[in-house]
Amino acid sequence: MSEEATAALAAFAASLTYEAIPERVRDRCKDLALDALACAVAGHAGEETHQLAALSSALAQSRESTVIGGDRLSLAGATMLNGYLITAVTMCDAHRPTMTHVTPEVVPPALAIAERDALSGRDLLVAVAAGFEVTTRIGIGVDFAEFRARGWHGPGIFGPFGAAAAVGRLLRFDADAMARAFGLAGSQAAGTFAAWGTPTVKFHQCRGALSGLMAALLASEKFVATREFLTARDGGLYNSYVSNSRPQAAIADLGQRWELEQIALRPWPAASSIQGMMTAMFDIVEKHEVDPAQVETLRVALSQPVFDLHGNFAKYKAKFEALLSAHYVAAAILHDRELSLAQFEPNVTTIRSCAASPSGSRCVPNQVCAA
């Protein structure tokens, strides 16, 4: 049965119709798409956005596709830049079971093809639903603990499949063409946590969007590719990226239970893994009259995995580092009783902090510690 994973997902994406998507799921897809557009508009203020814009404009010289909140670029250029814009200021969605951002990979190529071919909003909605579901379904087919322990980063690995599914649905692929698109998407799947703490982790997302676009466009030319990338014994995703996989989980109750409903949106800018900490901080400052001038020490307890990701950014030198820093975010909420992108701009007075060990080293008065 495991050999049927790619075929089942390809058939699902190729045959999905508007009527087959429950109303609540359609509404969720609309929320995700609108959030992606809003994040992209904010992304024009990203520190590295101009660098990605330069790369995107160099990919081709045509101008058939719209940059969200901006000018026009080529199909490939707009896909890449829109993918980066959505994730540029660390506000986009996250599929919590796999720590994977989904909309930066799926929405940009779907928008580009829908615009190019003058397709309807309903067509676009079905396509992004297919892309969201394929991305998250493929993700839950791995043993994520092992996947993460090996250092893999989900957006660049799962995302190309979802992008290819969305484009393939807009191009009216049959199941065979969709399976070949998945084979081409998987051949480009990449990205590890070696990039953590640098803007390259955001590049994984936009590169995943472009990979999926190229996969689908090449499949539309009848390019030959494996139709069973997921479970191929030699090099398949479920046999190479992890030693323990659950391909049946990827297709269980397909079309009845919607994994895309597990995609979460962030209430505030900053890393997804510290949103819970931020909620707790807001609860404290809203329920108690806390005068930050009277606070000598703030101790924040984080789980070990979250501390490993966000507790070591005690010295933040740039906006992206501050967005990842539990120290900065906690201090900003305590001091300002709010959190917005404006608080991460370079001209904001930074708050001194020290890094405590996971076991809880002693904090220095008037500094902010996370342990």
C-alpha positions as YAML, in Angstrom:
chain: A
units: angstrom
residues:
- id: 1
  name: MET
  ca: [0.00, 0.00, 0.00]
- id: 2
  name: SER
  ca: [2.87, 2.40, 0.70]
- id: 3
  name: GLU
  ca: [3.80, 2.37, -3.00]
- id: 4
  name: GLU
  ca: [0.49, 4.10, -3.67]
- id: 5
  name: ALA
  ca: [1.33, 7.27, -1.71]
- id: 6
  name: THR
  ca: [2.46, 9.42, -4.63]
- id: 7
  name: ALA
  ca: [-0.28, 8.08, -6.89]
- id: 8
  name: ALA
  ca: [-2.97, 8.79, -4.30]
- id: 9
  name: LEU
  ca: [-1.78, 12.33, -3.63]
- id: 10
  name: ALA
  ca: [-1.39, 13.01, -7.36]
- id: 11
  name: ALA
  ca: [-4.91, 11.76, -8.08]
- id: 12
  name: PHE
  ca: [-6.29, 13.84, -5.22]
- id: 13
  name: ALA
  ca: [-4.62, 17.05, -6.41]
- id: 14
  name: ALA
  ca: [-5.52, 16.48, -10.05]
- id: 15
  name: SER
  ca: [-9.18, 15.76, -9.41]
- id: 16
  name: LEU
  ca: [-9.95, 18.18, -6.56]
- id: 17
  name: THR
  ca: [-13.02, 20.33, -7.18]
- id: 18
  name: TYR
  ca: [-14.47, 23.34, -5.44]
- id: 19
  name: GLU
  ca: [-17.54, 21.35, -4.39]
- id: 20
  name: ALA
  ca: [-15.39, 18.64, -2.80]
- id: 21
  name: ILE
  ca: [-13.84, 21.12, -0.38]
- id: 22
  name: PRO
  ca: [-15.97, 21.65, 2.76]
- id: 23
  name: GLU
  ca: [-17.02, 25.24, 3.36]
- id: 24
  name: ARG
  ca: [-14.97, 25.54, 6.56]
- id: 25
  name: VAL
  ca: [-11.88, 24.36, 4.66]
- id: 26
  name: ARG
  ca: [-12.52, 26.83, 1.86]
- id: 27
  name: ASP
  ca: [-12.78, 29.57, 4.47]
- id: 28
  name: ARG
  ca: [-9.50, 28.45, 6.02]
- id: 29
  name: CYS
  ca: [-7.81, 28.54, 2.63]
- id: 30
  name: LYS
  ca: [-9.08, 32.09, 2.13]
- id: 31
  name: ASP
  ca: [-7.69, 33.09, 5.52]
- id: 32
  name: LEU
  ca: [-4.32, 31.56, 4.69]
- id: 33
  name: ALA
  ca: [-4.18, 33.23, 1.28]
- id: 34
  name: LEU
  ca: [-5.16, 36.64, 2.67]
- id: 35
  name: ASP
  ca: [-2.60, 36.30, 5.45]
- id: 36
  name: ALA
  ca: [0.04, 35.47, 2.84]
- id: 37
  name: LEU
  ca: [-0.83, 38.61, 0.87]
- id: 38
  name: ALA
  ca: [-0.64, 40.76, 4.00]
- id: 39
  name: CYS
  ca: [2.70, 39.23, 4.97]
- id: 40
  name: ALA
  ca: [4.00, 39.92, 1.46]
- id: 41
  name: VAL
  ca: [3.03, 43.59, 1.66]
- id: 42
  name: ALA
  ca: [4.87, 43.83, 4.99]
- id: 43
  name: GLY
  ca: [7.78, 41.94, 3.46]
- id: 44
  name: HIS
  ca: [8.80, 44.96, 1.41]
- id: 45
  name: ALA
  ca: [10.34, 46.21, 4.65]
- id: 46
  name: GLY
  ca: [12.50, 43.10, 5.03]
- id: 47
  name: GLU
  ca: [16.22, 43.68, 5.44]
- id: 48
  name: GLU
  ca: [17.23, 41.38, 2.61]
- id: 49
  name: THR
  ca: [14.25, 41.96, 0.31]
- id: 50
  name: HIS
  ca: [16.25, 44.19, -2.05]
- id: 51
  name: GLN
  ca: [18.78, 41.40, -2.50]
- id: 52
  name: LEU
  ca: [16.12, 38.87, -3.47]
- id: 53
  name: ALA
  ca: [14.52, 41.48, -5.70]
- id: 54
  name: ALA
  ca: [17.80, 41.87, -7.58]
- id: 55
  name: LEU
  ca: [18.09, 38.10, -8.04]
- id: 56
  name: SER
  ca: [14.47, 37.79, -9.11]
- id: 57
  name: SER
  ca: [14.73, 40.54, -11.70]
- id: 58
  name: ALA
  ca: [17.77, 38.82, -13.18]
- id: 59
  name: LEU
  ca: [16.02, 35.47, -13.74]
- id: 60
  name: ALA
  ca: [14.33, 36.66, -16.94]
- id: 61
  name: GLN
  ca: [13.54, 39.92, -18.68]
- id: 62
  name: SER
  ca: [9.80, 39.47, -19.25]
- id: 63
  name: ARG
  ca: [7.22, 41.23, -17.05]
- id: 64
  name: GLU
  ca: [4.07, 39.13, -17.22]
- id: 65
  name: SER
  ca: [3.61, 38.54, -13.48]
- id: 66
  name: THR
  ca: [2.70, 40.85, -10.61]
- id: 67
  name: VAL
  ca: [4.86, 41.28, -7.52]
- id: 68
  name: ILE
  ca: [2.54, 41.61, -4.52]
- id: 69
  name: GLY
  ca: [2.50, 45.27, -3.56]
- id: 70
  name: GLY
  ca: [5.09, 46.05, -6.20]
- id: 71
  name: ASP
  ca: [5.99, 46.06, -9.87]
- id: 72
  name: ARG
  ca: [5.99, 43.25, -12.45]
- id: 73
  name: LEU
  ca: [8.58, 40.58, -13.16]
- id: 74
  name: SER
  ca: [8.87, 37.34, -15.09]
- id: 75
  name: LEU
  ca: [6.90, 34.29, -14.07]
- id: 76
  name: ALA
  ca: [9.93, 32.87, -12.29]
- id: 77
  name: GLY
  ca: [11.04, 36.19, -10.84]
- id: 78
  name: ALA
  ca: [7.65, 37.08, -9.39]
- id: 79
  name: THR
  ca: [7.26, 33.59, -7.94]
- id: 80
  name: MET
  ca: [10.60, 33.78, -6.18]
- id: 81
  name: LEU
  ca: [10.22, 37.34, -4.94]
- id: 82
  name: ASN
  ca: [6.63, 36.85, -3.75]
- id: 83
  name: GLY
  ca: [7.74, 33.71, -1.92]
- id: 84
  name: TYR
  ca: [10.39, 35.71, -0.12]
- id: 85
  name: LEU
  ca: [8.09, 38.63, 0.59]
- id: 86
  name: ILE
  ca: [5.61, 36.37, 2.38]
- id: 87
  name: THR
  ca: [8.27, 35.16, 4.79]
- id: 88
  name: ALA
  ca: [10.59, 38.19, 4.83]
- id: 89
  name: VAL
  ca: [9.53, 39.69, 8.17]
- id: 90
  name: THR
  ca: [8.84, 36.42, 10.00]
- id: 91
  name: MET
  ca: [5.05, 36.69, 10.08]
- id: 92
  name: CYS
  ca: [3.86, 33.88, 7.79]
- id: 93
  name: ASP
  ca: [2.01, 30.69, 8.70]
- id: 94
  name: ALA
  ca: [3.40, 27.48, 10.20]
- id: 95
  name: HIS
  ca: [2.19, 23.89, 10.02]
- id: 96
  name: ARG
  ca: [2.97, 23.05, 13.61]
- id: 97
  name: PRO
  ca: [3.31, 19.22, 13.32]
- id: 98
  name: THR
  ca: [6.20, 19.68, 10.85]
- id: 99
  name: MET
  ca: [7.47, 23.20, 11.69]
- id: 100
  name: THR
  ca: [6.92, 24.03, 8.02]
- id: 101
  name: HIS
  ca: [5.83, 27.33, 6.51]
- id: 102
  name: VAL
  ca: [3.43, 26.54, 3.70]
- id: 103
  name: THR
  ca: [1.99, 29.65, 2.05]
- id: 104
  name: PRO
  ca: [5.34, 31.06, 0.82]
- id: 105
  name: GLU
  ca: [5.80, 27.98, -1.37]
- id: 106
  name: VAL
  ca: [2.23, 27.41, -2.55]
- id: 107
  name: VAL
  ca: [0.61, 30.82, -3.01]
- id: 108
  name: PRO
  ca: [3.18, 32.61, -5.27]
- id: 109
  name: PRO
  ca: [3.32, 30.11, -8.17]
- id: 110
  name: ALA
  ca: [-0.45, 29.65, -8.01]
- id: 111
  name: LEU
  ca: [-0.97, 33.42, -8.23]
- id: 112
  name: ALA
  ca: [1.45, 33.69, -11.14]
- id: 113
  name: ILE
  ca: [-0.19, 30.96, -13.23]
- id: 114
  name: ALA
  ca: [-3.73, 32.10, -12.39]
- id: 115
  name: GLU
  ca: [-2.82, 35.61, -13.49]
- id: 116
  name: ARG
  ca: [-1.05, 34.48, -16.65]
- id: 117
  name: ASP
  ca: [-3.94, 32.28, -17.76]
- id: 118
  name: ALA
  ca: [-6.72, 34.64, -16.57]
- id: 119
  name: LEU
  ca: [-8.25, 31.97, -14.33]
- id: 120
  name: SER
  ca: [-11.00, 32.54, -11.78]
- id: 121
  name: GLY
  ca: [-10.79, 33.06, -8.05]
- id: 122
  name: ARG
  ca: [-12.50, 29.72, -7.61]
- id: 123
  name: ASP
  ca: [-9.79, 28.06, -9.70]
- id: 124
  name: LEU
  ca: [-7.16, 29.70, -7.53]
- id: 125
  name: LEU
  ca: [-8.85, 28.60, -4.32]
- id: 126
  name: VAL
  ca: [-8.98, 24.96, -5.43]
- id: 127
  name: ALA
  ca: [-5.33, 25.11, -6.48]
- id: 128
  name: VAL
  ca: [-4.04, 26.49, -3.18]
- id: 129
  name: ALA
  ca: [-6.19, 24.00, -1.25]
- id: 130
  name: ALA
  ca: [-4.55, 21.19, -3.23]
- id: 131
  name: GLY
  ca: [-1.11, 22.70, -2.60]
- id: 132
  name: PHE
  ca: [-1.65, 23.23, 1.12]
- id: 133
  name: GLU
  ca: [-2.99, 19.71, 1.59]
- id: 134
  name: VAL
  ca: [-0.25, 18.01, -0.42]
- id: 135
  name: THR
  ca: [2.50, 19.91, 1.43]
- id: 136
  name: THR
  ca: [1.18, 19.06, 4.88]
- id: 137
  name: ARG
  ca: [0.23, 15.48, 3.97]
- id: 138
  name: ILE
  ca: [3.69, 14.69, 2.68]
- id: 139
  name: GLY
  ca: [5.09, 16.23, 5.84]
- id: 140
  name: ILE
  ca: [3.15, 14.03, 8.22]
- id: 141
  name: GLY
  ca: [4.35, 10.97, 6.32]
- id: 142
  name: VAL
  ca: [7.80, 11.32, 7.87]
- id: 143
  name: ASP
  ca: [8.83, 10.63, 11.43]
- id: 144
  name: PHE
  ca: [9.29, 14.32, 12.11]
- id: 145
  name: ALA
  ca: [11.42, 13.87, 15.22]
- id: 146
  name: GLU
  ca: [13.96, 11.94, 13.17]
- id: 147
  name: PHE
  ca: [13.58, 14.29, 10.21]
- id: 148
  name: ARG
  ca: [14.39, 17.26, 12.46]
- id: 149
  name: ALA
  ca: [17.19, 15.41, 14.26]
- id: 150
  name: ARG
  ca: [18.88, 14.88, 10.91]
- id: 151
  name: GLY
  ca: [18.78, 18.64, 10.36]
- id: 152
  name: TRP
  ca: [16.21, 18.84, 7.56]
- id: 153
  name: HIS
  ca: [14.13, 22.00, 7.16]
- id: 154
  name: GLY
  ca: [10.59, 21.32, 5.91]
- id: 155
  name: PRO
  ca: [9.73, 24.26, 3.60]
- id: 156
  name: GLY
  ca: [12.35, 23.48, 0.98]
- id: 157
  name: ILE
  ca: [11.63, 19.76, 1.10]
- id: 158
  name: PHE
  ca: [7.85, 19.46, 1.42]
- id: 159
  name: GLY
  ca: [7.03, 22.82, -0.16]
- id: 160
  name: PRO
  ca: [8.02, 22.05, -3.77]
- id: 161
  name: PHE
  ca: [5.43, 19.27, -3.87]
- id: 162
  name: GLY
  ca: [2.68, 21.62, -2.76]
- id: 163
  name: ALA
  ca: [3.76, 24.27, -5.24]
- id: 164
  name: ALA
  ca: [3.75, 21.71, -8.03]
- id: 165
  name: ALA
  ca: [0.30, 20.49, -6.95]
- id: 166
  name: ALA
  ca: [-1.14, 24.00, -7.04]
- id: 167
  name: VAL
  ca: [0.31, 24.79, -10.47]
- id: 168
  name: GLY
  ca: [-0.60, 21.37, -11.82]
- id: 169
  name: ARG
  ca: [-4.20, 21.83, -10.72]
- id: 170
  name: LEU
  ca: [-4.38, 25.19, -12.51]
- id: 171
  name: LEU
  ca: [-2.91, 23.60, -15.64]
- id: 172
  name: ARG
  ca: [-5.54, 20.83, -15.47]
- id: 173
  name: PHE
  ca: [-3.05, 18.01, -15.02]
- id: 174
  name: ASP
  ca: [-4.31, 14.45, -14.97]
- id: 175
  name: ALA
  ca: [-3.01, 12.14, -12.25]
- id: 176
  name: ASP
  ca: [-0.11, 10.91, -14.38]
- id: 177
  name: ALA
  ca: [1.18, 14.41, -15.15]
- id: 178
  name: MET
  ca: [0.76, 15.38, -11.49]
- id: 179
  name: ALA
  ca: [2.80, 12.36, -10.37]
- id: 180
  name: ARG
  ca: [5.58, 13.33, -12.79]
- id: 181
  name: ALA
  ca: [5.47, 16.89, -11.44]
- id: 182
  name: PHE
  ca: [5.94, 15.44, -7.96]
- id: 183
  name: GLY
  ca: [8.95, 13.49, -9.21]
- id: 184
  name: LEU
  ca: [10.48, 16.68, -10.56]
- id: 185
  name: ALA
  ca: [9.62, 18.57, -7.37]
- id: 186
  name: GLY
  ca: [11.23, 15.92, -5.22]
- id: 187
  name: SER
  ca: [14.37, 16.06, -7.32]
- id: 188
  name: GLN
  ca: [14.78, 19.67, -6.18]
- id: 189
  name: ALA
  ca: [13.81, 19.20, -2.52]
- id: 190
  name: ALA
  ca: [16.47, 20.58, -0.18]
- id: 191
  name: GLY
  ca: [17.20, 22.70, 2.88]
- id: 192
  name: THR
  ca: [18.71, 22.10, 6.31]
- id: 193
  name: PHE
  ca: [18.91, 23.84, 9.67]
- id: 194
  name: ALA
  ca: [22.55, 24.63, 8.98]
- id: 195
  name: ALA
  ca: [21.05, 27.85, 7.65]
- id: 196
  name: TRP
  ca: [19.33, 28.67, 10.97]
- id: 197
  name: GLY
  ca: [19.84, 32.20, 12.23]
- id: 198
  name: THR
  ca: [20.57, 33.52, 8.73]
- id: 199
  name: PRO
  ca: [18.20, 34.76, 6.00]
- id: 200
  name: THR
  ca: [18.91, 31.55, 4.08]
- id: 201
  name: VAL
  ca: [16.19, 29.79, 6.07]
- id: 202
  name: LYS
  ca: [13.78, 32.17, 4.36]
- id: 203
  name: PHE
  ca: [15.39, 31.48, 0.99]
- id: 204
  name: HIS
  ca: [14.34, 27.84, 1.42]
- id: 205
  name: GLN
  ca: [10.71, 28.95, 1.14]
- id: 206
  name: CYS
  ca: [10.97, 31.03, -2.03]
- id: 207
  name: ARG
  ca: [13.27, 28.47, -3.65]
- id: 208
  name: GLY
  ca: [10.65, 25.82, -2.86]
- id: 209
  name: ALA
  ca: [8.04, 27.94, -4.66]
- id: 210
  name: LEU
  ca: [10.24, 28.26, -7.74]
- id: 211
  name: SER
  ca: [11.13, 24.56, -7.64]
- id: 212
  name: GLY
  ca: [7.46, 23.59, -7.68]
- id: 213
  name: LEU
  ca: [6.72, 26.01, -10.51]
- id: 214
  name: MET
  ca: [9.55, 24.60, -12.63]
- id: 215
  name: ALA
  ca: [8.50, 21.04, -11.82]
- id: 216
  name: ALA
  ca: [4.96, 21.59, -13.02]
- id: 217
  name: LEU
  ca: [5.94, 23.55, -16.12]
- id: 218
  name: LEU
  ca: [8.43, 20.86, -17.11]
- id: 219
  name: ALA
  ca: [5.87, 18.13, -16.46]
- id: 220
  name: SER
  ca: [3.47, 19.99, -18.75]
- id: 221
  name: GLU
  ca: [6.06, 19.46, -21.51]
- id: 222
  name: LYS
  ca: [5.75, 15.70, -20.91]
- id: 223
  name: PHE
  ca: [9.24, 15.50, -19.40]
- id: 224
  name: VAL
  ca: [9.86, 11.99, -18.10]
- id: 225
  name: ALA
  ca: [10.20, 11.69, -14.31]
- id: 226
  name: THR
  ca: [9.60, 9.07, -11.67]
- id: 227
  name: ARG
  ca: [5.94, 8.70, -10.77]
- id: 228
  name: GLU
  ca: [6.76, 7.33, -7.31]
- id: 229
  name: PHE
  ca: [9.21, 9.73, -5.76]
- id: 230
  name: LEU
  ca: [7.96, 9.44, -2.19]
- id: 231
  name: THR
  ca: [8.52, 5.73, -1.62]
- id: 232
  name: ALA
  ca: [11.12, 4.85, -4.24]
- id: 233
  name: ARG
  ca: [13.46, 2.39, -2.55]
- id: 234
  name: ASP
  ca: [16.57, 4.05, -3.95]
- id: 235
  name: GLY
  ca: [16.39, 7.77, -3.17]
- id: 236
  name: GLY
  ca: [12.71, 8.21, -2.36]
- id: 237
  name: LEU
  ca: [11.90, 10.89, 0.19]
- id: 238
  name: TYR
  ca: [10.45, 8.45, 2.70]
- id: 239
  name: ASN
  ca: [13.47, 6.14, 2.42]
- id: 240
  name: SER
  ca: [16.29, 8.69, 2.21]
- id: 241
  name: TYR
  ca: [15.41, 11.64, 4.41]
- id: 242
  name: VAL
  ca: [14.37, 9.42, 7.33]
- id: 243
  name: SER
  ca: [14.73, 5.75, 8.23]
- id: 244
  name: ASN
  ca: [11.23, 5.61, 9.71]
- id: 245
  name: SER
  ca: [8.36, 6.86, 7.60]
- id: 246
  name: ARG
  ca: [4.60, 6.56, 7.61]
- id: 247
  name: PRO
  ca: [3.43, 6.85, 4.00]
- id: 248
  name: GLN
  ca: [-0.01, 5.58, 4.98]
- id: 249
  name: ALA
  ca: [-0.42, 8.58, 7.28]
- id: 250
  name: ALA
  ca: [0.07, 10.83, 4.28]
- id: 251
  name: ILE
  ca: [-2.97, 9.43, 2.52]
- id: 252
  name: ALA
  ca: [-5.21, 8.28, 5.38]
- id: 253
  name: ASP
  ca: [-8.74, 9.75, 5.03]
- id: 254
  name: LEU
  ca: [-7.52, 11.86, 2.12]
- id: 255
  name: GLY
  ca: [-10.25, 14.28, 1.09]
- id: 256
  name: GLN
  ca: [-12.19, 13.68, 4.30]
- id: 257
  name: ARG
  ca: [-9.80, 14.88, 7.00]
- id: 258
  name: TRP
  ca: [-7.99, 18.06, 5.98]
- id: 259
  name: GLU
  ca: [-4.46, 18.35, 7.31]
- id: 260
  name: LEU
  ca: [-4.26, 21.95, 6.09]
- id: 261
  name: GLU
  ca: [-6.49, 22.89, 9.02]
- id: 262
  name: GLN
  ca: [-3.40, 22.35, 11.19]
- id: 263
  name: ILE
  ca: [-1.68, 25.32, 9.54]
- id: 264
  name: ALA
  ca: [-1.50, 28.06, 12.15]
- id: 265
  name: LEU
  ca: [-1.30, 31.81, 11.70]
- id: 266
  name: ARG
  ca: [0.89, 34.01, 13.90]
- id: 267
  name: PRO
  ca: [-0.80, 36.66, 16.02]
- id: 268
  name: TRP
  ca: [2.42, 38.67, 16.23]
- id: 269
  name: PRO
  ca: [5.67, 39.13, 14.31]
- id: 270
  name: ALA
  ca: [8.52, 36.91, 15.58]
- id: 271
  name: ALA
  ca: [9.34, 33.24, 15.35]
- id: 272
  name: SER
  ca: [6.49, 30.73, 15.41]
- id: 273
  name: SER
  ca: [7.99, 28.62, 18.22]
- id: 274
  name: ILE
  ca: [7.87, 31.52, 20.70]
- id: 275
  name: GLN
  ca: [4.28, 32.59, 19.99]
- id: 276
  name: GLY
  ca: [3.17, 30.72, 23.14]
- id: 277
  name: MET
  ca: [5.73, 32.59, 25.21]
- id: 278
  name: MET
  ca: [4.49, 35.84, 23.73]
- id: 279
  name: THR
  ca: [0.89, 34.98, 24.59]
- id: 280
  name: ALA
  ca: [1.92, 34.38, 28.18]
- id: 281
  name: MET
  ca: [3.77, 37.69, 28.28]
- id: 282
  name: PHE
  ca: [0.72, 39.56, 27.01]
- id: 283
  name: ASP
  ca: [-1.44, 37.82, 29.61]
- id: 284
  name: ILE
  ca: [0.90, 39.06, 32.33]
- id: 285
  name: VAL
  ca: [1.11, 42.68, 31.21]
- id: 286
  name: GLU
  ca: [-2.64, 42.88, 30.57]
- id: 287
  name: LYS
  ca: [-3.66, 41.39, 33.92]
- id: 288
  name: HIS
  ca: [-1.10, 43.14, 36.08]
- id: 289
  name: GLU
  ca: [0.11, 46.71, 36.30]
- id: 290
  name: VAL
  ca: [3.73, 45.98, 35.55]
- id: 291
  name: ASP
  ca: [6.06, 48.97, 35.61]
- id: 292
  name: PRO
  ca: [9.05, 47.90, 33.47]
- id: 293
  name: ALA
  ca: [11.25, 50.43, 35.27]
- id: 294
  name: GLN
  ca: [10.76, 48.43, 38.46]
- id: 295
  name: VAL
  ca: [11.67, 45.06, 36.91]
- id: 296
  name: GLU
  ca: [15.14, 43.89, 37.81]
- id: 297
  name: THR
  ca: [15.00, 40.38, 36.32]
- id: 298
  name: LEU
  ca: [12.71, 38.63, 33.88]
- id: 299
  name: ARG
  ca: [13.02, 34.86, 33.74]
- id: 300
  name: VAL
  ca: [11.33, 33.00, 30.91]
- id: 301
  name: ALA
  ca: [11.16, 29.21, 30.84]
- id: 302
  name: LEU
  ca: [11.28, 27.60, 27.40]
- id: 303
  name: SER
  ca: [11.28, 23.96, 26.39]
- id: 304
  name: GLN
  ca: [14.70, 22.66, 25.41]
- id: 305
  name: PRO
  ca: [14.01, 22.57, 21.63]
- id: 306
  name: VAL
  ca: [12.63, 26.11, 21.66]
- id: 307
  name: PHE
  ca: [15.51, 27.35, 23.81]
- id: 308
  name: ASP
  ca: [17.97, 25.78, 21.37]
- id: 309
  name: LEU
  ca: [16.34, 27.73, 18.55]
- id: 310
  name: HIS
  ca: [15.54, 31.03, 20.23]
- id: 311
  name: GLY
  ca: [17.33, 31.26, 23.57]
- id: 312
  name: ASN
  ca: [20.74, 31.82, 22.09]
- id: 313
  name: PHE
  ca: [20.01, 35.13, 20.37]
- id: 314
  name: ALA
  ca: [20.92, 37.22, 23.39]
- id: 315
  name: LYS
  ca: [23.02, 39.53, 21.22]
- id: 316
  name: TYR
  ca: [20.90, 40.61, 18.29]
- id: 317
  name: LYS
  ca: [22.64, 42.71, 15.68]
- id: 318
  name: ALA
  ca: [19.89, 42.93, 13.08]
- id: 319
  name: LYS
  ca: [16.12, 42.81, 12.63]
- id: 320
  name: PHE
  ca: [15.98, 39.13, 11.74]
- id: 321
  name: GLU
  ca: [18.03, 38.12, 14.77]
- id: 322
  name: ALA
  ca: [15.73, 40.16, 17.02]
- id: 323
  name: LEU
  ca: [12.67, 38.48, 15.48]
- id: 324
  name: LEU
  ca: [14.19, 35.14, 16.46]
- id: 325
  name: SER
  ca: [15.27, 36.26, 19.92]
- id: 326
  name: ALA
  ca: [13.18, 35.24, 22.93]
- id: 327
  name: HIS
  ca: [15.15, 37.83, 24.90]
- id: 328
  name: TYR
  ca: [14.28, 40.75, 22.68]
- id: 329
  name: VAL
  ca: [10.64, 39.78, 22.18]
- id: 330
  name: ALA
  ca: [9.96, 39.27, 25.89]
- id: 331
  name: ALA
  ca: [11.62, 42.56, 26.79]
- id: 332
  name: ALA
  ca: [9.77, 44.44, 24.05]
- id: 333
  name: ILE
  ca: [6.37, 43.19, 25.23]
- id: 334
  name: LEU
  ca: [7.21, 43.97, 28.85]
- id: 335
  name: HIS
  ca: [8.45, 47.45, 28.02]
- id: 336
  name: ASP
  ca: [5.93, 48.53, 25.37]
- id: 337
  name: ARG
  ca: [2.91, 46.29, 26.15]
- id: 338
  name: GLU
  ca: [2.60, 45.62, 22.43]
- id: 339
  name: LEU
  ca: [4.53, 44.02, 19.60]
- id: 340
  name: SER
  ca: [4.68, 45.27, 16.04]
- id: 341
  name: LEU
  ca: [7.22, 45.32, 13.23]
- id: 342
  name: ALA
  ca: [8.10, 48.89, 14.14]
- id: 343
  name: GLN
  ca: [9.74, 47.65, 17.33]
- id: 344
  name: PHE
  ca: [12.26, 45.64, 15.32]
- id: 345
  name: GLU
  ca: [13.55, 48.51, 13.24]
- id: 346
  name: PRO
  ca: [17.26, 49.35, 13.68]
- id: 347
  name: ASN
  ca: [16.51, 52.80, 15.10]
- id: 348
  name: VAL
  ca: [14.64, 51.30, 18.08]
- id: 349
  name: THR
  ca: [16.60, 51.47, 21.32]
- id: 350
  name: THR
  ca: [17.64, 47.90, 22.02]
- id: 351
  name: ILE
  ca: [17.26, 46.23, 25.39]
- id: 352
  name: ARG
  ca: [20.34, 44.70, 26.94]
- id: 353
  name: SER
  ca: [20.08, 40.99, 27.58]
- id: 354
  name: CYS
  ca: [22.07, 38.04, 28.73]
- id: 355
  name: ALA
  ca: [21.77, 34.39, 27.79]
- id: 356
  name: ALA
  ca: [21.09, 31.99, 30.63]
- id: 357
  name: SER
  ca: [21.92, 28.35, 30.35]
- id: 358
  name: PRO
  ca: [19.06, 25.85, 29.84]
- id: 359
  name: SER
  ca: [19.55, 24.70, 33.40]
- id: 360
  name: GLY
  ca: [19.00, 28.22, 34.68]
- id: 361
  name: SER
  ca: [22.10, 30.28, 35.37]
- id: 362
  name: ARG
  ca: [21.87, 33.42, 37.47]
- id: 363
  name: CYS
  ca: [20.63, 36.56, 35.68]
- id: 364
  name: VAL
  ca: [22.21, 39.98, 36.02]
- id: 365
  name: PRO
  ca: [19.90, 42.71, 37.40]
- id: 366
  name: ASN
  ca: [18.29, 45.00, 34.81]
- id: 367
  name: GLN
  ca: [18.88, 42.46, 32.09]
- id: 368
  name: VAL
  ca: [16.53, 40.03, 30.39]
- id: 369
  name: CYS
  ca: [17.17, 36.33, 30.59]
- id: 370
  name: ALA
  ca: [15.58, 33.28, 28.99]
- id: 371
  name: ALA
  ca: [16.19, 29.82, 30.35]
...
